[in-house]
mmCIF file of C-alpha atoms and ligand atoms in Angstrom:
data_model
loop_
_atom_site.group_PDB
_atom_site.id
_atom_site.type_symbol
_atom_site.label_atom_id
_atom_site.label_comp_id
_atom_site.label_asym_id
_atom_site.label_seq_id
_atom_site.Cartn_x
_atom_site.Cartn_y
_atom_site.Cartn_z
ATOM 1 C CA MET A 1 22.344 -38.033 -18.596
ATOM 2 C CA SER A 2 22.372 -34.345 -19.503
ATOM 3 C CA ASP A 3 22.763 -33.363 -23.122
ATOM 4 C CA ALA A 4 25.960 -31.539 -22.343
ATOM 5 C CA ALA A 5 27.404 -34.605 -20.683
ATOM 6 C CA HIS A 6 26.228 -36.777 -23.517
ATOM 7 C CA GLN A 7 27.928 -34.658 -26.143
ATOM 8 C CA ASN A 8 31.282 -35.518 -24.663
ATOM 9 C CA ASP A 9 30.645 -39.194 -25.277
ATOM 10 C CA VAL A 10 29.934 -38.861 -28.967
ATOM 11 C CA LEU A 11 32.742 -39.429 -31.403
ATOM 12 C CA GLU A 12 33.570 -36.294 -33.326
ATOM 13 C CA PRO A 13 36.130 -35.960 -36.097
ATOM 14 C CA PRO A 14 39.306 -34.367 -34.756
ATOM 15 C CA SER A 15 39.349 -31.763 -37.508
ATOM 16 C CA SER A 16 36.266 -30.105 -36.037
ATOM 17 C CA LYS A 17 38.092 -29.294 -32.800
ATOM 18 C CA LYS A 18 40.513 -26.550 -31.873
ATOM 19 C CA ILE A 19 42.983 -27.787 -29.299
ATOM 20 C CA LYS A 20 45.352 -25.610 -27.332
ATOM 21 C CA ILE A 21 48.033 -28.034 -26.415
ATOM 22 C CA ASP A 22 49.169 -28.302 -22.802
ATOM 23 C CA GLN A 23 47.090 -25.239 -21.945
ATOM 24 C CA GLN A 24 43.520 -26.359 -22.432
ATOM 25 C CA ASN A 25 41.833 -29.663 -23.012
ATOM 26 C CA GLU A 26 39.224 -30.092 -25.725
ATOM 27 C CA ASN A 27 36.573 -28.693 -23.397
ATOM 28 C CA GLY A 28 38.506 -25.478 -22.923
ATOM 29 C CA VAL A 29 39.622 -26.398 -19.413
ATOM 30 C CA SER A 30 43.016 -25.162 -18.307
ATOM 31 C CA VAL A 31 44.668 -28.451 -17.486
ATOM 32 C CA LYS A 32 47.497 -26.940 -15.485
ATOM 33 C CA GLN A 33 45.122 -25.214 -13.110
ATOM 34 C CA LEU A 34 43.670 -28.398 -11.676
ATOM 35 C CA GLU A 35 45.179 -28.812 -8.245
ATOM 36 C CA LEU A 36 44.108 -31.220 -5.547
ATOM 37 C CA LYS A 37 44.025 -28.476 -2.932
ATOM 38 C CA ASP A 38 41.053 -27.023 -4.856
ATOM 39 C CA PHE A 39 39.171 -30.328 -5.036
ATOM 40 C CA ILE A 40 35.998 -30.657 -2.966
ATOM 41 C CA ALA A 41 35.297 -34.365 -2.465
ATOM 42 C CA GLU A 42 31.610 -35.298 -2.510
ATOM 43 C CA LYS A 43 31.329 -39.065 -2.875
ATOM 44 C CA VAL A 44 33.609 -42.099 -2.896
ATOM 45 C CA ILE A 45 32.383 -44.088 -5.894
ATOM 46 C CA LYS A 46 34.978 -46.853 -5.637
ATOM 47 C CA ASN A 47 37.299 -48.054 -2.916
ATOM 48 C CA ASN A 48 39.261 -51.127 -3.924
ATOM 49 C CA THR A 49 41.427 -52.427 -1.096
ATOM 50 C CA ASN A 50 43.143 -54.966 -3.372
ATOM 51 C CA THR A 51 44.482 -52.435 -5.839
ATOM 52 C CA LYS A 52 44.642 -49.715 -3.139
ATOM 53 C CA THR A 53 42.709 -47.417 -5.455
ATOM 54 C CA VAL A 54 39.917 -44.992 -4.640
ATOM 55 C CA CYS A 55 37.818 -42.935 -7.007
ATOM 56 C CA ILE A 56 36.183 -39.796 -5.662
ATOM 57 C CA GLU A 57 33.512 -37.708 -7.332
ATOM 58 C CA GLY A 58 33.526 -34.007 -6.565
ATOM 59 C CA LYS A 59 34.093 -30.507 -7.839
ATOM 60 C CA PHE A 60 36.964 -28.061 -8.221
ATOM 61 C CA ARG A 61 36.568 -24.810 -6.356
ATOM 62 C CA ASP A 62 35.193 -22.031 -8.596
ATOM 63 C CA LYS A 63 34.559 -24.479 -11.443
ATOM 64 C CA THR A 64 31.334 -25.981 -12.663
ATOM 65 C CA GLY A 65 31.001 -29.606 -13.718
ATOM 66 C CA VAL A 66 31.770 -32.900 -12.098
ATOM 67 C CA ALA A 67 35.362 -34.043 -11.550
ATOM 68 C CA LEU A 68 36.715 -37.499 -10.789
ATOM 69 C CA VAL A 69 39.930 -38.005 -8.862
ATOM 70 C CA VAL A 70 41.501 -41.473 -8.841
ATOM 71 C CA LEU A 71 44.166 -42.066 -6.187
ATOM 72 C CA GLU A 72 46.346 -45.161 -6.268
ATOM 73 C CA LYS A 73 49.083 -46.192 -3.845
ATOM 74 C CA ASN A 74 52.151 -46.949 -5.915
ATOM 75 C CA ALA A 75 53.841 -50.338 -6.047
ATOM 76 C CA PHE A 76 57.251 -50.523 -4.379
ATOM 77 C CA LYS A 77 60.193 -49.853 -6.652
ATOM 78 C CA GLU A 78 62.928 -52.363 -5.802
ATOM 79 C CA GLU A 79 65.689 -49.800 -6.358
ATOM 80 C CA GLU A 80 64.245 -47.712 -3.502
ATOM 81 C CA LEU A 81 64.560 -50.492 -0.926
ATOM 82 C CA ASN A 82 67.916 -49.299 0.362
ATOM 83 C CA ASP A 83 69.603 -46.688 2.589
ATOM 84 C CA THR A 84 68.789 -43.801 0.239
ATOM 85 C CA GLY A 85 65.119 -44.827 -0.047
ATOM 86 C CA TYR A 86 62.966 -46.497 2.597
ATOM 87 C CA PHE A 87 65.839 -47.179 4.985
ATOM 88 C CA CYS A 88 67.303 -43.675 5.023
ATOM 89 C CA PRO A 89 67.630 -41.554 8.190
ATOM 90 C CA GLU A 90 64.640 -39.367 7.223
ATOM 91 C CA THR A 91 62.230 -42.280 7.603
ATOM 92 C CA VAL A 92 60.098 -41.771 10.711
ATOM 93 C CA GLN A 93 59.057 -44.940 12.542
ATOM 94 C CA GLU A 94 56.402 -45.422 15.210
ATOM 95 C CA THR A 95 55.763 -48.628 17.120
ATOM 96 C CA TYR A 96 52.352 -50.320 17.228
ATOM 97 C CA PHE A 97 53.515 -53.172 19.457
ATOM 98 C CA GLN A 98 56.393 -55.491 20.135
ATOM 99 C CA ASN A 99 55.915 -59.047 21.355
ATOM 100 C CA ASP A 100 58.818 -61.431 21.759
ATOM 101 C CA ILE A 101 60.467 -61.606 18.312
ATOM 102 C CA TYR A 102 57.509 -59.888 16.542
ATOM 103 C CA GLY A 103 57.215 -56.166 15.966
ATOM 104 C CA ASN A 104 54.566 -54.066 14.218
ATOM 105 C CA TYR A 105 55.313 -50.480 13.148
ATOM 106 C CA VAL A 106 54.063 -47.722 10.940
ATOM 107 C CA CYS A 107 56.716 -45.868 9.009
ATOM 108 C CA PHE A 108 56.601 -42.550 7.188
ATOM 109 C CA PRO A 109 59.211 -42.654 4.413
ATOM 110 C CA LYS A 110 60.490 -39.461 2.802
ATOM 111 C CA SER A 111 58.033 -37.982 0.311
ATOM 112 C CA ALA A 112 60.222 -38.737 -2.732
ATOM 113 C CA VAL A 113 59.485 -42.465 -2.380
ATOM 114 C CA ASN A 114 55.972 -42.006 -1.132
ATOM 115 C CA GLY A 115 53.998 -40.521 -4.063
ATOM 116 C CA VAL A 116 50.396 -41.378 -4.797
ATOM 117 C CA LYS A 117 49.516 -41.871 -8.459
ATOM 118 C CA THR A 118 46.712 -39.433 -9.246
ATOM 119 C CA THR A 119 44.409 -39.254 -12.251
ATOM 120 C CA ILE A 120 42.006 -36.360 -12.706
ATOM 121 C CA ILE A 121 39.139 -36.444 -15.169
ATOM 122 C CA TYR A 122 37.509 -33.056 -15.603
ATOM 123 C CA PRO A 123 34.910 -32.411 -16.747
ATOM 124 C CA ALA A 124 33.722 -35.976 -16.247
ATOM 125 C CA THR A 125 30.636 -37.233 -18.058
ATOM 126 C CA GLU A 126 27.972 -39.570 -16.732
ATOM 127 C CA LYS A 127 29.701 -42.316 -18.713
ATOM 128 C CA HIS A 128 32.979 -41.734 -16.842
ATOM 129 C CA ILE A 129 31.151 -41.951 -13.525
ATOM 130 C CA VAL A 130 29.619 -45.262 -14.586
ATOM 131 C CA LYS A 131 33.009 -46.589 -15.744
ATOM 132 C CA TYR A 132 34.742 -45.727 -12.478
ATOM 133 C CA SER A 133 31.928 -46.728 -10.070
ATOM 134 C CA GLN A 134 31.851 -49.885 -8.010
ATOM 135 C CA GLN A 135 28.940 -51.919 -9.345
ATOM 136 C CA GLU A 136 27.554 -55.300 -10.329
ATOM 137 C CA VAL A 137 29.097 -56.828 -13.439
ATOM 138 C CA HIS A 138 27.626 -59.563 -15.652
ATOM 139 C CA ILE A 139 28.912 -61.637 -18.565
ATOM 140 C CA VAL A 140 26.968 -61.819 -21.831
ATOM 141 C CA VAL A 141 27.914 -63.923 -24.821
ATOM 142 C CA GLU A 142 27.738 -61.752 -27.912
ATOM 143 C CA THR A 143 26.918 -63.712 -31.060
ATOM 144 C CA PRO A 144 27.613 -61.986 -34.414
ATOM 145 C CA GLU A 145 23.854 -61.363 -34.641
ATOM 146 C CA LEU A 146 23.749 -59.706 -31.198
ATOM 147 C CA TYR A 147 26.744 -57.583 -32.180
ATOM 148 C CA GLU A 148 24.949 -56.299 -35.290
ATOM 149 C CA LYS A 149 21.581 -55.888 -33.614
ATOM 150 C CA LEU A 150 22.500 -54.538 -30.156
ATOM 151 C CA THR A 151 26.169 -53.710 -29.598
ATOM 152 C CA LEU A 152 27.047 -51.925 -32.843
ATOM 153 C CA PRO A 153 24.047 -49.555 -32.817
ATOM 154 C CA HIS A 154 24.819 -48.795 -29.175
ATOM 155 C CA ILE A 155 28.488 -47.933 -29.771
ATOM 156 C CA GLU A 156 27.582 -45.881 -32.834
ATOM 157 C CA LYS A 157 25.206 -43.873 -30.665
ATOM 158 C CA GLU A 158 27.233 -43.614 -27.486
ATOM 159 C CA GLN A 159 30.936 -44.012 -26.865
ATOM 160 C CA PHE A 160 33.793 -42.199 -25.166
ATOM 161 C CA ASN A 161 35.325 -39.344 -27.100
ATOM 162 C CA LEU A 162 38.562 -40.316 -28.909
ATOM 163 C CA GLN A 163 40.178 -36.879 -28.891
ATOM 164 C CA TRP A 164 43.001 -38.011 -26.576
ATOM 165 C CA VAL A 165 43.871 -40.761 -29.116
ATOM 166 C CA TYR A 166 43.990 -38.304 -32.030
ATOM 167 C CA ASN A 167 46.058 -35.862 -29.956
ATOM 168 C CA ILE A 168 48.700 -38.566 -29.475
ATOM 169 C CA LEU A 169 48.653 -39.696 -33.120
ATOM 170 C CA GLU A 170 48.826 -36.113 -34.419
ATOM 171 C CA GLY A 171 51.794 -35.255 -32.211
ATOM 172 C CA LYS A 172 49.903 -32.837 -29.974
ATOM 173 C CA THR A 173 50.079 -34.422 -26.510
ATOM 174 C CA GLU A 174 52.162 -36.907 -24.507
ATOM 175 C CA GLN A 175 54.945 -36.661 -27.122
ATOM 176 C CA ASP A 176 57.704 -36.736 -24.502
ATOM 177 C CA ARG A 177 56.334 -40.090 -23.296
ATOM 178 C CA ILE A 178 56.430 -41.881 -26.648
ATOM 179 C CA VAL A 179 58.557 -45.036 -26.602
ATOM 180 C CA HIS A 180 58.196 -45.935 -30.272
ATOM 181 C CA ASN A 181 56.631 -44.223 -33.255
ATOM 182 C CA ASN A 182 56.102 -45.891 -36.607
ATOM 183 C CA PRO A 183 54.656 -43.163 -38.872
ATOM 184 C CA CYS A 184 53.281 -45.457 -41.616
ATOM 185 C CA GLU A 185 49.606 -44.451 -42.079
ATOM 186 C CA GLN A 186 48.611 -47.983 -43.057
ATOM 187 C CA ASP A 187 50.508 -50.207 -40.615
ATOM 188 C CA GLY A 188 52.155 -47.769 -38.218
ATOM 189 C CA PHE A 189 51.451 -47.204 -34.530
ATOM 190 C CA VAL A 190 52.530 -45.267 -31.455
ATOM 191 C CA LEU A 191 53.727 -47.061 -28.318
ATOM 192 C CA LEU A 192 53.588 -45.105 -25.059
ATOM 193 C CA PRO A 193 52.904 -45.517 -21.337
ATOM 194 C CA ASP A 194 49.261 -46.126 -20.523
ATOM 195 C CA LEU A 195 47.326 -43.658 -18.388
ATOM 196 C CA LYS A 196 47.272 -46.336 -15.670
ATOM 197 C CA TRP A 197 51.093 -46.409 -15.447
ATOM 198 C CA ASP A 198 53.441 -43.836 -13.909
ATOM 199 C CA GLY A 199 55.942 -44.633 -16.672
ATOM 200 C CA VAL A 200 58.786 -45.469 -14.287
ATOM 201 C CA THR A 201 57.892 -48.336 -11.950
ATOM 202 C CA LYS A 202 59.035 -51.377 -13.900
ATOM 203 C CA GLU A 203 57.095 -53.672 -11.547
ATOM 204 C CA THR A 204 53.811 -52.255 -12.927
ATOM 205 C CA LEU A 205 54.860 -51.697 -16.560
ATOM 206 C CA TYR A 206 51.867 -50.903 -18.773
ATOM 207 C CA LEU A 207 52.244 -49.599 -22.312
ATOM 208 C CA LEU A 208 49.699 -49.005 -25.006
ATOM 209 C CA ALA A 209 50.127 -49.414 -28.775
ATOM 210 C CA ILE A 210 47.694 -47.172 -30.654
ATOM 211 C CA VAL A 211 47.412 -47.970 -34.359
ATOM 212 C CA ARG A 212 47.512 -45.093 -36.839
ATOM 213 C CA ARG A 213 44.847 -46.513 -39.133
ATOM 214 C CA ARG A 214 41.422 -45.117 -38.256
ATOM 215 C CA GLY A 215 38.109 -46.896 -38.409
ATOM 216 C CA ILE A 216 39.106 -50.205 -36.798
ATOM 217 C CA LYS A 217 36.808 -50.182 -33.801
ATOM 218 C CA SER A 218 37.819 -53.359 -31.999
ATOM 219 C CA LEU A 219 38.742 -57.025 -32.237
ATOM 220 C CA ARG A 220 35.398 -57.618 -33.992
ATOM 221 C CA ASP A 221 36.598 -55.748 -37.096
ATOM 222 C CA LEU A 222 39.873 -57.648 -37.518
ATOM 223 C CA ASN A 223 40.556 -59.947 -40.474
ATOM 224 C CA ALA A 224 43.502 -61.166 -42.558
ATOM 225 C CA SER A 225 43.987 -57.716 -44.102
ATOM 226 C CA HIS A 226 45.113 -56.516 -40.649
ATOM 227 C CA LEU A 227 47.738 -59.230 -40.105
ATOM 228 C CA PRO A 228 50.724 -57.109 -41.271
ATOM 229 C CA LEU A 229 49.650 -54.369 -38.852
ATOM 230 C CA LEU A 230 49.193 -56.777 -35.938
ATOM 231 C CA LYS A 231 52.532 -58.472 -36.565
ATOM 232 C CA ARG A 232 54.299 -55.135 -36.779
ATOM 233 C CA VAL A 233 52.826 -54.047 -33.443
ATOM 234 C CA ARG A 234 53.905 -57.366 -31.895
ATOM 235 C CA ASP A 235 57.455 -57.389 -33.318
ATOM 236 C CA GLU A 236 58.362 -53.695 -32.997
ATOM 237 C CA GLY A 237 56.591 -53.390 -29.627
ATOM 238 C CA LYS A 238 58.440 -56.268 -28.011
ATOM 239 C CA LYS A 239 61.798 -55.144 -29.503
ATOM 240 C CA LYS A 240 61.433 -51.621 -28.070
ATOM 241 C CA ILE A 241 60.351 -52.898 -24.654
ATOM 242 C CA LEU A 242 63.391 -55.188 -24.512
ATOM 243 C CA GLU A 243 65.703 -52.298 -25.459
ATOM 244 C CA LYS A 244 64.200 -49.727 -23.111
ATOM 245 C CA TYR A 245 62.980 -51.740 -20.123
ATOM 246 C CA ASN A 246 65.028 -54.917 -20.474
ATOM 247 C CA LEU A 247 61.931 -57.129 -20.428
ATOM 248 C CA PRO A 248 61.836 -60.058 -22.871
ATOM 249 C CA GLU A 249 58.727 -61.026 -24.827
ATOM 250 C CA SER A 250 58.337 -64.081 -22.576
ATOM 251 C CA GLN A 251 57.544 -61.731 -19.669
ATOM 252 C CA LEU A 252 55.031 -59.586 -21.519
ATOM 253 C CA ARG A 253 51.278 -59.961 -21.675
ATOM 254 C CA ILE A 254 50.174 -58.470 -25.026
ATOM 255 C CA TYR A 255 46.421 -58.295 -25.494
ATOM 256 C CA PHE A 256 43.205 -56.621 -26.633
ATOM 257 C CA HIS A 257 40.217 -55.837 -24.479
ATOM 258 C CA TYR A 258 36.778 -56.902 -25.585
ATOM 259 C CA GLN A 259 34.741 -54.773 -25.196
ATOM 260 C CA PRO A 260 37.197 -51.895 -25.063
ATOM 261 C CA SER A 261 36.223 -48.540 -23.589
ATOM 262 C CA PHE A 262 37.690 -46.680 -26.580
ATOM 263 C CA TYR A 263 36.736 -47.808 -30.087
ATOM 264 C CA HIS A 264 39.982 -47.053 -31.907
ATOM 265 C CA LEU A 265 42.171 -50.149 -32.166
ATOM 266 C CA HIS A 266 44.851 -50.376 -29.480
ATOM 267 C CA ILE A 267 46.860 -53.156 -27.871
ATOM 268 C CA HIS A 268 47.873 -53.421 -24.216
ATOM 269 C CA PHE A 269 51.426 -54.459 -23.184
ATOM 270 C CA THR A 270 51.850 -55.298 -19.481
ATOM 271 C CA TYR A 271 54.498 -56.983 -17.367
ATOM 272 C CA LEU A 272 53.461 -60.606 -16.828
ATOM 273 C CA ARG A 273 54.069 -60.336 -13.076
ATOM 274 C CA HIS A 274 51.777 -57.317 -12.800
ATOM 275 C CA GLU A 275 48.091 -58.054 -12.239
ATOM 276 C CA ALA A 276 46.765 -55.074 -14.159
ATOM 277 C CA PRO A 277 43.004 -54.431 -14.277
ATOM 278 C CA GLY A 278 41.401 -56.111 -17.294
ATOM 279 C CA ILE A 279 43.754 -59.093 -17.662
ATOM 280 C CA TYR A 280 41.077 -61.640 -16.837
ATOM 281 C CA ALA A 281 39.682 -64.320 -19.158
ATOM 282 C CA GLU A 282 36.392 -62.511 -19.703
ATOM 283 C CA LYS A 283 38.072 -59.391 -21.103
ATOM 284 C CA ALA A 284 41.609 -60.049 -22.407
ATOM 285 C CA HIS A 285 42.431 -61.640 -25.787
ATOM 286 C CA LEU A 286 46.115 -62.355 -26.338
ATOM 287 C CA LEU A 287 47.510 -60.830 -29.529
ATOM 288 C CA SER A 288 49.250 -64.126 -30.360
ATOM 289 C CA THR A 289 45.928 -66.004 -30.160
ATOM 290 C CA VAL A 290 44.174 -63.357 -32.247
ATOM 291 C CA ILE A 291 46.832 -63.581 -34.977
ATOM 292 C CA ASN A 292 46.626 -67.365 -34.907
ATOM 293 C CA ASN A 293 42.826 -67.432 -35.114
ATOM 294 C CA ILE A 294 42.800 -65.057 -38.087
ATOM 295 C CA GLU A 295 45.523 -67.057 -39.828
ATOM 296 C CA MET A 296 43.345 -70.142 -39.499
ATOM 297 C CA MET A 297 40.174 -68.358 -40.549
ATOM 298 C CA ASN A 298 40.105 -64.937 -42.215
ATOM 299 C CA ASN A 299 36.743 -63.894 -40.737
ATOM 300 C CA TYR A 300 37.109 -65.623 -37.343
ATOM 301 C CA TYR A 301 36.183 -62.479 -35.390
ATOM 302 C CA GLN A 302 33.126 -61.805 -37.530
ATOM 303 C CA LYS A 303 31.907 -65.392 -36.957
ATOM 304 C CA ALA A 304 32.845 -65.930 -33.309
ATOM 305 C CA SER A 305 30.625 -65.546 -30.284
ATOM 306 C CA LEU A 306 32.592 -63.313 -27.956
ATOM 307 C CA PRO A 307 31.815 -63.014 -24.241
ATOM 308 C CA PHE A 308 32.164 -59.643 -22.585
ATOM 309 C CA THR A 309 31.460 -58.078 -19.229
ATOM 310 C CA ILE A 310 28.687 -55.597 -18.940
ATOM 311 C CA LYS A 311 28.292 -53.177 -16.060
ATOM 312 C CA GLN A 312 24.848 -52.928 -14.556
ATOM 313 C CA MET A 313 24.926 -49.113 -14.497
ATOM 314 C CA ASP A 314 25.954 -48.888 -18.163
ATOM 315 C CA ASN A 315 23.345 -47.980 -20.795
ATOM 316 C CA ILE A 316 24.293 -51.024 -22.885
ATOM 317 C CA PHE A 317 23.134 -53.169 -19.963
ATOM 318 C CA LYS A 318 19.602 -51.816 -20.489
ATOM 319 C CA VAL A 319 19.805 -52.720 -24.179
ATOM 320 C CA TYR A 320 20.779 -56.328 -23.406
ATOM 321 C CA GLU A 321 18.284 -56.500 -20.530
ATOM 322 C CA THR A 322 15.397 -55.331 -22.730
ATOM 323 C CA ASN A 323 16.279 -58.070 -25.209
ATOM 324 C CA GLY A 324 16.219 -60.729 -22.491
ATOM 325 C CA CYS A 325 19.980 -61.482 -22.582
ATOM 326 C CA VAL A 326 20.758 -60.543 -18.995
ATOM 327 C CA GLN A 327 18.895 -59.957 -15.754
ATOM 328 C CA ARG A 328 19.431 -57.086 -13.338
ATOM 329 C CA ILE A 329 20.016 -57.996 -9.709
ATOM 330 C CA ASP A 330 19.447 -55.880 -6.637
ATOM 331 C CA SER A 331 22.721 -55.163 -5.015
ATOM 332 C CA ASN A 332 24.339 -53.676 -1.962
ATOM 333 C CA ILE A 333 27.651 -53.717 -3.773
ATOM 334 C CA GLU A 334 28.453 -50.123 -2.870
ATOM 335 C CA ASN A 335 29.365 -51.429 0.555
ATOM 336 C CA THR A 336 31.523 -54.305 -0.667
ATOM 337 C CA GLU A 337 34.833 -54.664 -2.377
ATOM 338 C CA LEU A 338 35.362 -55.598 -5.978
ATOM 339 C CA ILE A 339 38.249 -56.619 -8.134
ATOM 340 C CA ASP A 340 38.552 -54.225 -11.085
ATOM 341 C CA LYS A 341 37.432 -55.833 -14.308
HETATM 342 P P1 M7G B 401 40.336 -49.926 -23.255
HETATM 343 O O1 M7G B 401 40.415 -51.385 -23.318
HETATM 344 O O2 M7G B 401 39.633 -49.215 -24.371
HETATM 345 O O3 M7G B 401 39.659 -49.422 -21.931
HETATM 346 O O4 M7G B 401 41.814 -49.391 -23.140
HETATM 347 P P2 M7G B 401 39.837 -49.849 -20.398
HETATM 348 O O5 M7G B 401 41.078 -50.651 -20.271
HETATM 349 O O6 M7G B 401 39.917 -48.514 -19.692
HETATM 350 O O7 M7G B 401 38.614 -50.593 -20.077
HETATM 351 C C1 M7G B 401 42.119 -48.039 -23.260
HETATM 352 C C2 M7G B 401 43.421 -47.786 -22.547
HETATM 353 O O8 M7G B 401 43.800 -46.449 -22.786
HETATM 354 C C3 M7G B 401 43.298 -47.964 -21.045
HETATM 355 O O9 M7G B 401 44.285 -48.868 -20.591
HETATM 356 C C4 M7G B 401 43.481 -46.552 -20.500
HETATM 357 O O10 M7G B 401 44.134 -46.525 -19.261
HETATM 358 C C5 M7G B 401 44.297 -45.880 -21.586
HETATM 359 N N1 M7G B 401 44.093 -44.431 -21.669
HETATM 360 C C6 M7G B 401 42.930 -43.769 -21.564
HETATM 361 N N2 M7G B 401 43.141 -42.442 -21.726
HETATM 362 C C7 M7G B 401 42.094 -41.423 -21.656
HETATM 363 C C8 M7G B 401 44.471 -42.244 -21.931
HETATM 364 C C9 M7G B 401 45.265 -41.088 -22.160
HETATM 365 O O11 M7G B 401 44.825 -39.933 -22.200
HETATM 366 N N3 M7G B 401 46.602 -41.318 -22.356
HETATM 367 C C10 M7G B 401 47.144 -42.574 -22.301
HETATM 368 N N4 M7G B 401 48.453 -42.702 -22.467
HETATM 369 N N5 M7G B 401 46.402 -43.678 -22.082
HETATM 370 C C11 M7G B 401 45.071 -43.523 -21.905
#
């Protein structure tokens, strides 16, 4: 990894940065100028046919540095399945074949119902490329000792930059997307649509609660002193989602990731029917279970052995490999399909 790329991964205090909101990102890149017509695709680093998502590495014309473009076919919105949406006169239909009562067609609906969700990361670091690449994944069981000896030193040395989190908390970006804002410095949080969600398709609802308190890296740090915060996120989060999206708590999956990608405490809220990436047993910890565990034992998450998935291309894999906790395997996975973890 180049030094320049590495710098982007290191946590820096937000006060040391000058941010021009909506004009430039923290790297001085004009965000509005990134247009797909200027993207030169170089390599498909992931193609997931289950989630209908591809990630392409490339460059923007006249710009230096690597860019990642993630394209995802949107889920169907039920309110568009009518004569003003898919079944309107503008829909073009071509026939593949017809056989007795069976017919196969391709249709080209009007563009308004046919968008492709697009995420651009520019400039992307080596760590972003690793995160978005198709690769072998392993599970390791992290004892408290392994956390102290291997994981913690690794995340202190190398982690994704948290500037986007501070921008949201300080009212600088994504403010028009905020669903709920509790300003209390101690137990407050911001609830807003996750990057992975378009913010409108209820079928794929995905919100993120970002706590205001700094310095809580992950689940590992939680103890009874955080219970008021966790309960507030649970109660206010579910109330707002019921009011705004008409989804009751019983249809919400509310959870932490372990390990997270971003070490500033946040909680994921997704629609139970939606199989979002990262909902699987090896990564998701339900908020209700976390609260219950801490209520039973104040330092549960400092005492527990916690499994987590570890990507073979990630630097932390090398750390665990060197210590004999996991073994690399040769792989031709680039030619196969994976379910996102
Ligand atoms: P995580 O568990 O740390 O990482 O969750 P992972 O789920 O990617 O493994 C962080 C969450 O923050 C993810 O669900 C991201 O999609 C979301 N996220 C990341 N970024 C950079 C942004 C952002 O700029 N805005 C918003 N709204 N969400 C983001």
